[in-house]
PDB file of C-alpha atoms in Angstrom:
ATOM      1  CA  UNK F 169      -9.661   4.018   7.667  1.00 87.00           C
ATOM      2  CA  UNK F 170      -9.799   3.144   3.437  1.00 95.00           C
ATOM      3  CA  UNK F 171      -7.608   1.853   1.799  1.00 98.00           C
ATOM      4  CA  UNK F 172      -6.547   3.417  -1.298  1.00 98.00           C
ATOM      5  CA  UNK F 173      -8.826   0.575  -3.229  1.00 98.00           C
ATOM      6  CA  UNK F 174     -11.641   0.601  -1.221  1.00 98.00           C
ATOM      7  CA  UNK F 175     -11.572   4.837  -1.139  1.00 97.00           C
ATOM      8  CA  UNK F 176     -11.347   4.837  -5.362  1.00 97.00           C
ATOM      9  CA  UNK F 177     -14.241   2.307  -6.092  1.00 96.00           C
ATOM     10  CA  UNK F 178     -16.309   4.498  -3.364  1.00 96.00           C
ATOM     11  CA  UNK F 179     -15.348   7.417  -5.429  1.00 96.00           C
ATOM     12  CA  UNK F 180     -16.229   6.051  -8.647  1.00 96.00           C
ATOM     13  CA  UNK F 181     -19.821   5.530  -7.214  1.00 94.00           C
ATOM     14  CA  UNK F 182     -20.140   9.334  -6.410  1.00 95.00           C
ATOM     15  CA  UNK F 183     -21.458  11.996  -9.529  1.00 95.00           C
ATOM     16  CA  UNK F 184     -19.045  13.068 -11.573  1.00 92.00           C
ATOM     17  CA  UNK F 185     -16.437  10.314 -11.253  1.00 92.00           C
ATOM     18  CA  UNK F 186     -15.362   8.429 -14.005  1.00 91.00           C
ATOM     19  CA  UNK F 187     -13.642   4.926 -14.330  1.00 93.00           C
ATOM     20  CA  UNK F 188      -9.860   5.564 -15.808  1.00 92.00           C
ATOM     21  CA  UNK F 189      -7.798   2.302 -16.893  1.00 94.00           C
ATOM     22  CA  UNK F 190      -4.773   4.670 -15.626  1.00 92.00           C
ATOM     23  CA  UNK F 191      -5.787   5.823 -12.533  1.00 93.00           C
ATOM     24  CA  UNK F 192      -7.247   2.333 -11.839  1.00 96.00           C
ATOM     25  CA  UNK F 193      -3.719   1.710 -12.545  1.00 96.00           C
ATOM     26  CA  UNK F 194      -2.831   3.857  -9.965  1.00 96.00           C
ATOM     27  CA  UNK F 195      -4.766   2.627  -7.228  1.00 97.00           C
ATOM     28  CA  UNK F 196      -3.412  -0.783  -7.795  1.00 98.00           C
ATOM     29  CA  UNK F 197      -0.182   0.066  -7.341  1.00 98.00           C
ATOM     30  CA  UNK F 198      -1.015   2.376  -4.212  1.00 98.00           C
ATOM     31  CA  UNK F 199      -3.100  -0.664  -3.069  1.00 98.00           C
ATOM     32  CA  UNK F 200      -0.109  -3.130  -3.434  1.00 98.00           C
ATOM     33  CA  UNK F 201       2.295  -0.305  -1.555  1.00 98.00           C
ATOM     34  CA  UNK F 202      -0.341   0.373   1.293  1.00 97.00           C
ATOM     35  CA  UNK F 203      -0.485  -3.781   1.795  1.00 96.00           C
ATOM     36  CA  UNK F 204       3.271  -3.781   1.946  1.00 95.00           C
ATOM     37  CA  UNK F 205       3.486  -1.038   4.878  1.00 93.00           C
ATOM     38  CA  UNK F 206       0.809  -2.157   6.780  1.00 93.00           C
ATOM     39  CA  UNK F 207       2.369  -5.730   6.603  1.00 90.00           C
ATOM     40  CA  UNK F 208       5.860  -4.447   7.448  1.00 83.00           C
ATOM     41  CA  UNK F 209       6.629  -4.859  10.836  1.00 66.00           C
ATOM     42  CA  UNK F 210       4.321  -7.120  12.034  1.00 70.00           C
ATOM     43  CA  UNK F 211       5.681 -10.661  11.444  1.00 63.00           C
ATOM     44  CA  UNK F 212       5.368 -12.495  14.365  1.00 58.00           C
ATOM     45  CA  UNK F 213       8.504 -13.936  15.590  1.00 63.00           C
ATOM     46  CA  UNK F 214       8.699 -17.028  17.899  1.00 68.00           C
ATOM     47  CA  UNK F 215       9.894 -17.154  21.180  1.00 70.00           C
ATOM     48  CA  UNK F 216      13.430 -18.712  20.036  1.00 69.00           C
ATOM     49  CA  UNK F 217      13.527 -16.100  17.614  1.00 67.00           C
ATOM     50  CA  UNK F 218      13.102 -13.597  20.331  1.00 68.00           C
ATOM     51  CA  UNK F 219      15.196 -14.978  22.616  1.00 71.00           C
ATOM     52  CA  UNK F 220      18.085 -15.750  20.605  1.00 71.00           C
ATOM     53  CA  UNK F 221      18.094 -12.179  19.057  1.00 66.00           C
ATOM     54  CA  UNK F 222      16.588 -12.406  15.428  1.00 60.00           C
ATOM     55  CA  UNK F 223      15.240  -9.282  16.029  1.00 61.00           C
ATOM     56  CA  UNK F 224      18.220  -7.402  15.862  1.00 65.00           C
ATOM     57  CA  UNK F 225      18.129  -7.526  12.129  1.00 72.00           C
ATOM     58  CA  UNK F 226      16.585  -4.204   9.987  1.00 76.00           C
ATOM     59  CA  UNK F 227      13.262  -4.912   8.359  1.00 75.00           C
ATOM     60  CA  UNK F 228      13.234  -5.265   4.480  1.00 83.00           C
ATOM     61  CA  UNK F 229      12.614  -1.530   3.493  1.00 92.00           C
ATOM     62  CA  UNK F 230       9.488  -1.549   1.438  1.00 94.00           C
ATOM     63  CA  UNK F 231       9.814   0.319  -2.124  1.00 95.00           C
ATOM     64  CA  UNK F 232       7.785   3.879  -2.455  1.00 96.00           C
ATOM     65  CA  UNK F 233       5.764   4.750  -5.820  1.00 95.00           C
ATOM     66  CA  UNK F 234       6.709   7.993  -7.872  1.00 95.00           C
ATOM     67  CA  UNK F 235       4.289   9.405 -10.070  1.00 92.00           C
ATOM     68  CA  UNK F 236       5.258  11.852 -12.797  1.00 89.00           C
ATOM     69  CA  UNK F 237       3.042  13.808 -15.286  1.00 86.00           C
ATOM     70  CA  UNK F 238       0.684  17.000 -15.490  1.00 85.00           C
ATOM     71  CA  UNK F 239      -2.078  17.296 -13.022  1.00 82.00           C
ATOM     72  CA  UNK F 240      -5.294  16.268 -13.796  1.00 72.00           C
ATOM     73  CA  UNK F 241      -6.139  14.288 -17.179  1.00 63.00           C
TER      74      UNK F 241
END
């Protein structure tokens, strides 16, 4: 699987595609948000931690991206 970084520079090489300083924008941010998620959850916890419940506590939620505007530039 891409990620969203890896996907857009692909896409820039293809006809037709264009390099935008917003939508690189864009992709940075999605980049930074896709990191986050994929990261979430998997901290490795020791085996005190485990056994002496550290677990029990929620993981940090991670923050979502909204994206407002017309379609298309």
């Amino acid at each position: 699987m891409s990620t969203p970084l890896e996907r857009y520079q692909r896409d820039l090489g293809s006809e037709g595609f264009v390099r935008d300083p917003a939508q690189a924008n864009a992709v940075r941010l999605l980049q930074e948000l896709y990191d986050q998620l994929m990261a979430s959850g998997k901290e490795s916890e020791g085996f005190l931690a485990k056994l002496f419940g550290a677990r029990n506590k929620p993981p940090e939620p991670v923050k979502g991206l909204y994206f407002w505007g017309g379609v298309g530039r």
